[in-house]
Coordinates of C-alpha atoms and ligand atoms in Angstrom, one line a residue:
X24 CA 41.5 -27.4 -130.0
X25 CA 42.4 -27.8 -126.2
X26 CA 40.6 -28.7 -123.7
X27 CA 41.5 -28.6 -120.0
X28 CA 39.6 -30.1 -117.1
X29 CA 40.1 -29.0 -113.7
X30 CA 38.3 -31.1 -110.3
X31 CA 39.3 -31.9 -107.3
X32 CA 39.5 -35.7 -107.7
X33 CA 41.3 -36.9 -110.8
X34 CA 41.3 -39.8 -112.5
X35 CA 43.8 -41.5 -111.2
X36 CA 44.9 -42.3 -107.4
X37 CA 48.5 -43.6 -106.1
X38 CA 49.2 -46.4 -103.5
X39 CA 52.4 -47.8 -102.1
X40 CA 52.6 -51.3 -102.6
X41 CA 54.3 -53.0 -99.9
X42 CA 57.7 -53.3 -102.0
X43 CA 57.4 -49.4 -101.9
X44 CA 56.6 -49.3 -105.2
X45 CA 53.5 -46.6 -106.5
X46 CA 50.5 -48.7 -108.2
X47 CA 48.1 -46.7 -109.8
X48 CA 44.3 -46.9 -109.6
X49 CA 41.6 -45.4 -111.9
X50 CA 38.8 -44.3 -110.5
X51 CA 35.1 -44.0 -112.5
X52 CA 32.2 -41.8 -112.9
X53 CA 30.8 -39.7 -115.5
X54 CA 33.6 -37.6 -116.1
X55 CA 35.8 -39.8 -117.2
X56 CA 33.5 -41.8 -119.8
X57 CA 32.5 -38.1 -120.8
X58 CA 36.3 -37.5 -121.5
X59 CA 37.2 -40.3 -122.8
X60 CA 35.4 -39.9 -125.6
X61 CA 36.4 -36.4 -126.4
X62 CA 37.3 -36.3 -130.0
X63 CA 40.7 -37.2 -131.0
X64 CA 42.5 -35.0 -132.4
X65 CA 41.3 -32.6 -128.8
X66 CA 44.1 -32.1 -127.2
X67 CA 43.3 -32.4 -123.3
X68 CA 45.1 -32.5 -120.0
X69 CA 43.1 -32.7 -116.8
X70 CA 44.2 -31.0 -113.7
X71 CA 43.2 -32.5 -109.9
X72 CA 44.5 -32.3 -106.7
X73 CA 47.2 -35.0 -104.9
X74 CA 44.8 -36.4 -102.3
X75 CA 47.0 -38.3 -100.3
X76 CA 50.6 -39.1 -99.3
X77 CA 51.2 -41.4 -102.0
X78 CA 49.4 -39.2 -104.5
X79 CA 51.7 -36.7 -103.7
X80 CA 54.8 -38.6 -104.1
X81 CA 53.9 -39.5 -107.5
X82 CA 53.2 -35.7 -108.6
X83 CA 56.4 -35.3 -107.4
X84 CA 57.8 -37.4 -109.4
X85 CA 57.6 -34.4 -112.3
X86 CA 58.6 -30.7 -111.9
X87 CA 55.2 -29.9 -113.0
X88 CA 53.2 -32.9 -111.5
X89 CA 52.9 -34.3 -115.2
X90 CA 52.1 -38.0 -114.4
X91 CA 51.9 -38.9 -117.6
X92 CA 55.8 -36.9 -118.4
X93 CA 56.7 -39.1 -115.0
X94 CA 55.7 -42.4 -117.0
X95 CA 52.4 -43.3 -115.8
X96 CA 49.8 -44.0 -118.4
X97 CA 47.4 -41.8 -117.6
X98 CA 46.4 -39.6 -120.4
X99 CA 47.8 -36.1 -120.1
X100 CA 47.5 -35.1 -116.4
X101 CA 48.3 -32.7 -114.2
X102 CA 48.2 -33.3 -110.3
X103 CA 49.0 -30.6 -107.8
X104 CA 51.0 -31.2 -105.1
X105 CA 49.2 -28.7 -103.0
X106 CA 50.6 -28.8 -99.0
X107 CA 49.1 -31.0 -96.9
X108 CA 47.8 -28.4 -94.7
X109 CA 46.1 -26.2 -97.5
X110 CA 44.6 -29.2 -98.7
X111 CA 42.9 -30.3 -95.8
X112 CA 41.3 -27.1 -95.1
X113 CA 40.1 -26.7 -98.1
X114 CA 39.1 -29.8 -98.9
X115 CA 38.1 -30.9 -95.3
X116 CA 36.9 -27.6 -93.7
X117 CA 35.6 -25.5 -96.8
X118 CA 34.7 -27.4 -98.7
X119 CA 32.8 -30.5 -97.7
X120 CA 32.0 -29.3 -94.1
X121 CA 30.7 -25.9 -95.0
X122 CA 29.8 -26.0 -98.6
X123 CA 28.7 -28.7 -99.0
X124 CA 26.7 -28.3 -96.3
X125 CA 25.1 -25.1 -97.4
X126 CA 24.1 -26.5 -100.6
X127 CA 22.4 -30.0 -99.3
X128 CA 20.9 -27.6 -96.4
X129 CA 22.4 -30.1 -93.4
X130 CA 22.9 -27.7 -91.0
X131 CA 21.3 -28.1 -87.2
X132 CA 21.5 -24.3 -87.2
X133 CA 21.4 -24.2 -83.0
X134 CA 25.2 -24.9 -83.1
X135 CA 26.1 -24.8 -86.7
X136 CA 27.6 -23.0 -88.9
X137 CA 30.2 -21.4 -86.6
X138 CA 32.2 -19.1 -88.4
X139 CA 34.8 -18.1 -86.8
X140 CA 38.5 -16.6 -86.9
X141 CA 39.2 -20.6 -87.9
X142 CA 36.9 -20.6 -90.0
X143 CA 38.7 -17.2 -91.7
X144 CA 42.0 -19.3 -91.6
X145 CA 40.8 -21.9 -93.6
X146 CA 39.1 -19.7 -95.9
X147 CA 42.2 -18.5 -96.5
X148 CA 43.7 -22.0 -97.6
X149 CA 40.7 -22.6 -100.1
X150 CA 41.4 -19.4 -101.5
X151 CA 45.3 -20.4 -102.0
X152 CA 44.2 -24.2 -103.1
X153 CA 42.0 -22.4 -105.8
X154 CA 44.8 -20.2 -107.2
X155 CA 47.2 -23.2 -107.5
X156 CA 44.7 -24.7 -109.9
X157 CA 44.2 -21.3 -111.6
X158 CA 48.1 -20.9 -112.2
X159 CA 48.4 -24.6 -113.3
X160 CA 45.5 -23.9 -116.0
X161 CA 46.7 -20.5 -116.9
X162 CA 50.2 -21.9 -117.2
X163 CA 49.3 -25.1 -119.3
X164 CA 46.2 -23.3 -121.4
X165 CA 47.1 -22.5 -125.1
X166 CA 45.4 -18.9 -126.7
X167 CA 41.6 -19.5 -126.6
X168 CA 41.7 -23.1 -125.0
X169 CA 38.9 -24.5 -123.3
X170 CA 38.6 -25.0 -119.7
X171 CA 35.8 -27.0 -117.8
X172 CA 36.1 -26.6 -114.2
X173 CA 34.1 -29.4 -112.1
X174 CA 32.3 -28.4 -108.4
X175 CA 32.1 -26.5 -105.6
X176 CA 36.2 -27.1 -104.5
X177 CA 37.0 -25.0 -107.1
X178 CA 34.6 -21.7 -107.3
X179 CA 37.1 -19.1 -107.0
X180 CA 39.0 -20.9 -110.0
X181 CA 36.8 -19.2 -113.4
X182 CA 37.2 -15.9 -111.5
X183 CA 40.8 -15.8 -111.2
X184 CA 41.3 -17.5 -114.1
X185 CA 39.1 -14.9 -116.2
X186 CA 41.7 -12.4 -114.5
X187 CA 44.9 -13.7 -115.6
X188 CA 43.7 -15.0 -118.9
X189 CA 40.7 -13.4 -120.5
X190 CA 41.5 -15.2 -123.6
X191 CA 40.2 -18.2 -122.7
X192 CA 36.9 -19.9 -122.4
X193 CA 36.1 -21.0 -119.1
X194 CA 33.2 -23.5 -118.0
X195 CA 32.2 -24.3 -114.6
X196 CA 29.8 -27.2 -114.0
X197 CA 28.2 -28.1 -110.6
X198 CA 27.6 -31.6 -109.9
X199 CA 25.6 -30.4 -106.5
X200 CA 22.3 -28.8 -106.0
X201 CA 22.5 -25.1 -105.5
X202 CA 21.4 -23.5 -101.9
X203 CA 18.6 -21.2 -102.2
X204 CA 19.3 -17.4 -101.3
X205 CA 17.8 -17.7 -97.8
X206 CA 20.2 -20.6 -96.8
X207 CA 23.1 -19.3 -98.9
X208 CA 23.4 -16.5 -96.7
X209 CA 24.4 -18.5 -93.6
X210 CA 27.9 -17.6 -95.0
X211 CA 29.4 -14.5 -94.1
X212 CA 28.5 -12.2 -96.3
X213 CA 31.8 -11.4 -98.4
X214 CA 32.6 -15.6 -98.3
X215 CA 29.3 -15.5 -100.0
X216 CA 30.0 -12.8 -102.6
X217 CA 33.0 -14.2 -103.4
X218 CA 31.9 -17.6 -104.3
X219 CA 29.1 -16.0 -106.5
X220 CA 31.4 -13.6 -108.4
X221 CA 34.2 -16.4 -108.3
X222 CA 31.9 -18.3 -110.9
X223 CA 30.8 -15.6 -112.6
X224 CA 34.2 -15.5 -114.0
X225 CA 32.8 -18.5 -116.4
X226 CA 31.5 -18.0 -119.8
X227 CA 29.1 -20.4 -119.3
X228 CA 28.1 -22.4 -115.8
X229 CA 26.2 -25.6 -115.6
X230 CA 23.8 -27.5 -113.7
X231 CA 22.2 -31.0 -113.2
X232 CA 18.2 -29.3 -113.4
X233 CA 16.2 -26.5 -113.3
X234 CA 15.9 -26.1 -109.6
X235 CA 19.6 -25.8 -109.2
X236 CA 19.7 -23.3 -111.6
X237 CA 17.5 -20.7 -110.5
X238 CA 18.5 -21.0 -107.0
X239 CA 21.9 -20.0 -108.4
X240 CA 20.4 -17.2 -110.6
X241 CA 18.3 -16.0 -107.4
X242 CA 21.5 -15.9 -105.2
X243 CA 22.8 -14.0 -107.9
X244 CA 20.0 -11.3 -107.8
X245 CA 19.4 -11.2 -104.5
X246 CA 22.8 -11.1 -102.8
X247 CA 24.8 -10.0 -105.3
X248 CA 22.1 -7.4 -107.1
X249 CA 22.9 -8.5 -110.2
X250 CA 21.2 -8.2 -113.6
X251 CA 19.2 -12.1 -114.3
X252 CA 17.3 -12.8 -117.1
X253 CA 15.5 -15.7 -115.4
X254 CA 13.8 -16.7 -119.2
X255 CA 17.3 -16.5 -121.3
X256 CA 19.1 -17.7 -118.0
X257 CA 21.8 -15.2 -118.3
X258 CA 23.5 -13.0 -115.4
X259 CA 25.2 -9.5 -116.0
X260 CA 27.6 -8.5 -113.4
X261 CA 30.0 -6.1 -113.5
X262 CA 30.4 -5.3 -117.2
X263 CA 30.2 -9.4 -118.0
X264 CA 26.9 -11.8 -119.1
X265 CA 27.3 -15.4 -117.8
X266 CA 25.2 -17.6 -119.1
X267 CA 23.6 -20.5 -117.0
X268 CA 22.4 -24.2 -119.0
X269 CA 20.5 -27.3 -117.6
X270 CA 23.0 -30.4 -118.5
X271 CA 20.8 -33.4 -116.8
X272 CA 23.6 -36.2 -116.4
X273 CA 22.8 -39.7 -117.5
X274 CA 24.2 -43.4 -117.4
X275 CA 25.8 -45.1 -120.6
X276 CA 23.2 -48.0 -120.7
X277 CA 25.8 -50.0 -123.0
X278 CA 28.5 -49.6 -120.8
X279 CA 26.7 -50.3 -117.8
X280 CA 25.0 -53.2 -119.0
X281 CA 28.0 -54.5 -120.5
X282 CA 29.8 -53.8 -117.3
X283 CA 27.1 -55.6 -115.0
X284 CA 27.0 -58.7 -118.0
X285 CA 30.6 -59.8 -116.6
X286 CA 31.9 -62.7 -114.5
X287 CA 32.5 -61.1 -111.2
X288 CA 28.9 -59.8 -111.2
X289 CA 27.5 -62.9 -112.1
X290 CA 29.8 -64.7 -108.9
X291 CA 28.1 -62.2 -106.7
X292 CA 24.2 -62.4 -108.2
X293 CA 24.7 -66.2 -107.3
X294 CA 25.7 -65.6 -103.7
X295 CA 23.4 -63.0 -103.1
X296 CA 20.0 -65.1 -104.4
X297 CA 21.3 -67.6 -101.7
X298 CA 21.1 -64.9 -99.3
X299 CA 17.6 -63.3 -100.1
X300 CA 16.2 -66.8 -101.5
X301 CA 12.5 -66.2 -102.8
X302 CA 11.7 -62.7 -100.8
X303 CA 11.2 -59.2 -102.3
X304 CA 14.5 -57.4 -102.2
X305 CA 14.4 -54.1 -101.3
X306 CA 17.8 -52.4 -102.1
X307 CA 20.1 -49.0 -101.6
X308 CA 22.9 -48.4 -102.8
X309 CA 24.8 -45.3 -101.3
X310 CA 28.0 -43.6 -100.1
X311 CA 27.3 -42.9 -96.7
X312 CA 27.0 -39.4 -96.8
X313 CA 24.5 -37.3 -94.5
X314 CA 22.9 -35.9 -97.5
X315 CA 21.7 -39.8 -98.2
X316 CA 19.4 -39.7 -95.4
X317 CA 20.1 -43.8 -94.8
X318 CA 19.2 -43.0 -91.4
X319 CA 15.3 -42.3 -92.3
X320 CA 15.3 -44.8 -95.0
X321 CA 16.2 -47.5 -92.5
X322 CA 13.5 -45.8 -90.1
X323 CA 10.8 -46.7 -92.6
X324 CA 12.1 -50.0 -93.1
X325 CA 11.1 -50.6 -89.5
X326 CA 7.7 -48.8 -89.7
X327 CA 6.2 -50.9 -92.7
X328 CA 7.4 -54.0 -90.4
X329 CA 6.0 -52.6 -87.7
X330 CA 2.3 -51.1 -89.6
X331 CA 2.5 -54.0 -92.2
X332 CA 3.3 -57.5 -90.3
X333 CA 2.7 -59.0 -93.7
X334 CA 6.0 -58.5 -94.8
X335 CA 7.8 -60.0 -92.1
X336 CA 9.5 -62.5 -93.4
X337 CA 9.0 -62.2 -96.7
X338 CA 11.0 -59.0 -97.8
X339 CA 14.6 -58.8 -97.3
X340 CA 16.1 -55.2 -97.1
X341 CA 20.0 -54.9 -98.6
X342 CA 21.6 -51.8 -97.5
X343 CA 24.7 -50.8 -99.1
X344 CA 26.1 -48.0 -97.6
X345 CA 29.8 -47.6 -98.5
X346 CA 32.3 -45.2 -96.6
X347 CA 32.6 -41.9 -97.7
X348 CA 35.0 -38.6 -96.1
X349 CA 36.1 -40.8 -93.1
X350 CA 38.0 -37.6 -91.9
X351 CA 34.8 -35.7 -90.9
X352 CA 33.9 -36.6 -87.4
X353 CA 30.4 -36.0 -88.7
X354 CA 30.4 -38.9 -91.0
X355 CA 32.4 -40.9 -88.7
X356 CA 29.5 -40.7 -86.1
X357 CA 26.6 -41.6 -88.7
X358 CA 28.2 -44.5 -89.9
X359 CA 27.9 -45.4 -86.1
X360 CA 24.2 -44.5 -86.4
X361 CA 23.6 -46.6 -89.5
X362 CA 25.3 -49.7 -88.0
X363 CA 23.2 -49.0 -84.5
X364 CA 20.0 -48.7 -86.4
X365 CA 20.9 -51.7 -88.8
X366 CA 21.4 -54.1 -85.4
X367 CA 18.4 -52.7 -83.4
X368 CA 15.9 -53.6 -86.8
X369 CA 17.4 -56.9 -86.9
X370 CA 17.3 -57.6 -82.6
X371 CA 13.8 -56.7 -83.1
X372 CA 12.0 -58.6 -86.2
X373 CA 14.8 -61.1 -87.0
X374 CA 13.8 -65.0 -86.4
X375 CA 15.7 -67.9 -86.9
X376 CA 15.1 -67.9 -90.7
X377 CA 14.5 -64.3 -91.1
X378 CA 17.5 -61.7 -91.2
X379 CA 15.1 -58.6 -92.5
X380 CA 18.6 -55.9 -93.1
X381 CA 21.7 -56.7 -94.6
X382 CA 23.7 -53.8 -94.5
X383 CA 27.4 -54.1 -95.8
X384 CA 29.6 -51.3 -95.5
X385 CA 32.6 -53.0 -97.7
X386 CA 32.4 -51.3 -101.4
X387 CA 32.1 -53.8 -104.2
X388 CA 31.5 -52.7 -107.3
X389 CA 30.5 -55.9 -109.0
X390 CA 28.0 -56.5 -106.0
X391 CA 26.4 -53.4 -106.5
X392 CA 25.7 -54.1 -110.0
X393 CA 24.5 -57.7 -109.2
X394 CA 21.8 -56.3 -106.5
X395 CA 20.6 -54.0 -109.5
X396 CA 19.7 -57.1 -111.1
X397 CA 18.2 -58.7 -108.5
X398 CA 16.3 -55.5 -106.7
X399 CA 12.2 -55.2 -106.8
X400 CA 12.4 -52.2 -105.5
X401 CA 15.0 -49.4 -105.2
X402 CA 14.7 -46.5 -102.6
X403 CA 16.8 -43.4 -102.8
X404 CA 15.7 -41.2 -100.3
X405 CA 18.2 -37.8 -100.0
X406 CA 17.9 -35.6 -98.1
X407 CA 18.8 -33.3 -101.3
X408 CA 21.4 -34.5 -104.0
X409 CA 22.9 -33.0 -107.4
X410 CA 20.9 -35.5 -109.2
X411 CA 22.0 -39.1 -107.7
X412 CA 22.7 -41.7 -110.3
X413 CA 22.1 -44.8 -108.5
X414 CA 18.2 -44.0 -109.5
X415 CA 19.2 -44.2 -112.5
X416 CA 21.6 -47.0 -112.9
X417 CA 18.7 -49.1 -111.3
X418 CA 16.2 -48.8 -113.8
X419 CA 18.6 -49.5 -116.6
X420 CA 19.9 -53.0 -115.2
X421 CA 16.6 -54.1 -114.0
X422 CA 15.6 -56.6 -116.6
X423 CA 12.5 -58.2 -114.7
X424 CA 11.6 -54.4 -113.4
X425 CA 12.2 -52.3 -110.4
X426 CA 10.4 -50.2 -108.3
X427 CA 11.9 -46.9 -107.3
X428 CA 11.2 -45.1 -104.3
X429 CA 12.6 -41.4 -104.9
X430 CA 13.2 -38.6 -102.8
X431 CA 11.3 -35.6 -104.8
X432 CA 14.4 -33.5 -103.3
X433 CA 17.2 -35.3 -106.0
X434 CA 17.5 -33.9 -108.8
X435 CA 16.9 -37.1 -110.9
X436 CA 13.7 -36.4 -109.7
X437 CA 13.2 -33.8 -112.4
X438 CA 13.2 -36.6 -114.7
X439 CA 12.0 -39.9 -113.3
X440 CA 8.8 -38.4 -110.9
X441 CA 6.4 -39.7 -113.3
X442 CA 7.2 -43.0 -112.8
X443 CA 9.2 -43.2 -109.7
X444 CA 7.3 -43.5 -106.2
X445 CA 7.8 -39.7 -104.5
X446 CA 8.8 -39.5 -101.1
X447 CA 9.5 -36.0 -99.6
X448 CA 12.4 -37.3 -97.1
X449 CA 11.7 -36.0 -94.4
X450 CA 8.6 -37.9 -93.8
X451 CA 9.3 -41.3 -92.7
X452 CA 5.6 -42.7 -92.4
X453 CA 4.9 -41.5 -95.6
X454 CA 8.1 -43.4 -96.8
X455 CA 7.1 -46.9 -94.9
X456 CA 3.8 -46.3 -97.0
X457 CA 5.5 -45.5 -100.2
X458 CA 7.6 -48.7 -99.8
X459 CA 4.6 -50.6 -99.0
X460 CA 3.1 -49.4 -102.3
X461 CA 6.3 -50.4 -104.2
X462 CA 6.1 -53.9 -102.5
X463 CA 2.7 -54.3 -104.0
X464 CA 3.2 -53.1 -107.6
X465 CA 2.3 -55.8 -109.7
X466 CA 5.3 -57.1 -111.7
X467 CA 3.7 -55.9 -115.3
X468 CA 3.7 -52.4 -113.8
X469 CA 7.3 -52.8 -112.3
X470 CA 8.8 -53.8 -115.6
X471 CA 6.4 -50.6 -117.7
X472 CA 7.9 -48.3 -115.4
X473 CA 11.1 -49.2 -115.0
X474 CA 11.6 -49.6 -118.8
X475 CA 10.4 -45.9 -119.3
X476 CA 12.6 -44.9 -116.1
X477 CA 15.6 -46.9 -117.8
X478 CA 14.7 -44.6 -121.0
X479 CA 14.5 -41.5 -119.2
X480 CA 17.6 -42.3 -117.4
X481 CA 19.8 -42.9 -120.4
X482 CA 18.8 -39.9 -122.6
X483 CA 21.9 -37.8 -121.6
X484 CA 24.7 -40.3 -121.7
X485 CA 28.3 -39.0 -120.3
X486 CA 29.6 -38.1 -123.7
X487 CA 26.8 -36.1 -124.9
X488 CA 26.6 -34.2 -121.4
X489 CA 30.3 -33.5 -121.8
X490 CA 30.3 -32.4 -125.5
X491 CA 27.0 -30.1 -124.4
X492 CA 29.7 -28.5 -122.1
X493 CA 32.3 -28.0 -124.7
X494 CA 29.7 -26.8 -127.4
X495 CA 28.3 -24.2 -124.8
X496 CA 31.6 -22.2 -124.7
X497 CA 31.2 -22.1 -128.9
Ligands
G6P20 C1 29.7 -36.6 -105.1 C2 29.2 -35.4 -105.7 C3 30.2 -34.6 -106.4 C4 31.5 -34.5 -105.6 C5 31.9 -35.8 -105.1 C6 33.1 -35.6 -104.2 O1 29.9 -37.6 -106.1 O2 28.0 -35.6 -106.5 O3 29.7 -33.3 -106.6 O4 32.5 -34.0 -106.4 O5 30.9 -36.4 -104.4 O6 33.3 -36.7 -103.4 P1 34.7 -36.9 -102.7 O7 34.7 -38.3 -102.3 O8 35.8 -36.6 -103.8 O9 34.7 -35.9 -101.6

């Protein structure tokens, strides 16, 4: 059988070296422990985008952006040299600055969205970045492969592909919530009609939880008056039934632990004990992203120093927040914010002995996975996320047990609520309080819910998640 995968990011990125030579790097994440353990005997290529310069030089390096035919050892993949220009509109503009947007609702709707005859020109360019994956997958896909498309980049792909290949089986998974109808229909109204019908070109279309889901099936219904069977989770449009499934990612606990069990983390747990000596840690761990609400979270911080004087000094907050889509002036600006924020807590309760925030903007891998260790308690606050797996990663490297303090608007949520501390984000006394309550958890509680968290967070490891994808399209 074939398989082909299809996302925007591969699994592989390109840098020139200073000798000019290309050096390869691999990147992480679920989808590639899900694919990795793909039965042999599948035959599977993977299809992403060049995302840089260098990127693109190495796709050219094949007619057909084969880097494995160009001698990398990648696997069997397929990366599109897709023009600069395209690319960055549809990355950039479509993409993560409108739909992403839409789906984490982070619109200040006085001013924004704006769409405009810009706006239209871009469109134009995600349109054309989704057929070059299309023709790449309809060119490489054998009669009756599978293909699992990954995100919102690529919505318009299962449509055209359906199109110029009706032989084939085509999944589409989303790794971010879902708007509901209301907000959905900021977009004009045909953008928004053709994402919808663009994935109703899949056989089958997955989600991270339930209230993803349904807020797809309700766009469905109400903008595009389709047939939903809400209790099968099935949509008839056009002549064709799409069916929708639940696929709640989770963490490889024996890779992860195994992972965290090695030298470089151990180097880092040492140096950061030095640094919190015998306080509670509070810890997050996050891209910094606008959905991530780091903003607020460091907002309560202050309050329970402020409302709970007990703490000062004895509680030191680590805030990881690692950079993420640099090219969006948006994110540019609330990195500043974060950093501002970060200095003002510090002018303000910091003594001689006492630095209450550490925030490190640097990403380290190893670190992460040594403050996991370390962490009493854990907050991940979004402002609304796919499903977030650093709440889950937490509990399972916790040994001594972690508190978590978790935004009821993640989708991990769904999973974790009865033993996680629920915020709703927004509310930043109610946060200060909640962290106050984590603070105070005795350690026999900690460790009893973080175990059952760890178990809850590991029931769906990579590889099943992916073969549930593969099995759906049966
Ligand atoms: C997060 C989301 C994914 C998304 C990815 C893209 O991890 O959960 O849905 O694909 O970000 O990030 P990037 O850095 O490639 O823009």
């Amino acid at each position: 059988m074939q398989v082909l995968v299809a996302s925007n990011r591969g699994p592989v990125s390109f840098r020139r070296a200073e000798d000019g030579t290309l050096t390869m790097r691999r990147g992480g994440g679920g989808l590639v422990s899900g694919l990795a353990s793909v039965a042999s005997g599948t035959d599977l290529l993977w299809v992403c985008a060049a995302l840089s310069d260098d990127d693109r030089t190495a796709a050219r390096q094949d007619p057909e952006g084969r880097l494995d035919k160009a001698g990398h050892d990648t696997g069997a993949v397929r990366m599109l040299d897709i023009p600069e220009k395209t690319f960055h509109r549809a990355y950039n503009s479509v993409a993560n600055s409108t739909l992403w947007f839409i789906h984490h609702l982070l619109y200040a709707t006085p001013t924004a969205p704006h769409f405009d005859a810009v706006f239209r020109r871009d469109w134009q360019a995600y349109t054309a970045y989704n057929a070059a994956f299309a023709g790449a997958l309809g060119q490489d896909a054998e009669q009756g492969a599978k293909v699992v498309v990954q995100d919102y980049h690529l919505a318009l792909v299962p449509g055209m592909l359906r199109e110029a290949r009706p032989d084939l089986r085509i999944a589409h998974f989303s790794h971010t919530p879902w708007a509901p109808p209301a907000y959905f229909r900021l977009l004009p109204d045909d953008i928004g009609a053709a994402l919808l019908e663009g994935m109703l070109g899949a056989d089958h279309l997955g989600f991270l939880c339930d209230r993803w889901a349904e807020a797809f099936l309700s766009c469905c219904d109400e903008i595009l008056g389709a047939r939903v069977d809400p209790v099968a989770g099935t949509v008839t449009h056009r002549g064709r039934t799409t069916r929708v499934g639940v696929h709640a990612l989770g963490i490889d606990g024996p890779e992860l632990r195994e992972r965290a069990g090695r030298a470089d983390v151990a180097e880092r747990m040492a140096a950061l004990r030095e640094q919190v000596g015998d306080r509670q840690l509070l810890l997050r761990i996050d891209r910094t992203e606008l959905s991530k609400n780091i903003v607020r979270g460091l907002a309560a911080y202050w309050e329970l120093l402020l409302n709970h004087p007990e703490w000062r000094g004895r509680v030191v907050h680590l805030a990881f927040a690692y950079p993420s889509r640099t090219d969006l002036a948006e994110y540019r600006a609330y990195t500043a914010e974060v950093e501002r924020l970060a200095a003002e807590i510090n002018d303000e309760f910091g003594t001689d002995d006492w630095t209450p925030l550490i925030l490190e903007v640097k990403d380290d891998y190893a670190r992460s996975l040594a403050a996991y260790q370390l962490a009493d308690v854990l907050v991940v606050n979004p402002i609304r996320d796919g499903m977030n797996l650093v709440a889950k990663e937490g509990p399972v490297l916790s040994d001594k047990g972690c508190a978590l303090v978790l935004s009821r608007e993640a989708g991990a949520a769904a999973e974790l609520s009865d033993d996680a501390l629920i915020v709703n984000p927004f509310d930043v006394s109610q946060t200060a309080e909640m962290l106050n309550q984590a603070l105070l958890l005795s350690p026999d509680d900690r460790k009893a819910r973080a175990k059952r968290l760890s178990d809850a967070a590991t029931a769906l490891p990579p590889t099943r998640w992916f073969a549930e994808q593969l099995a759906a399209l049966d």
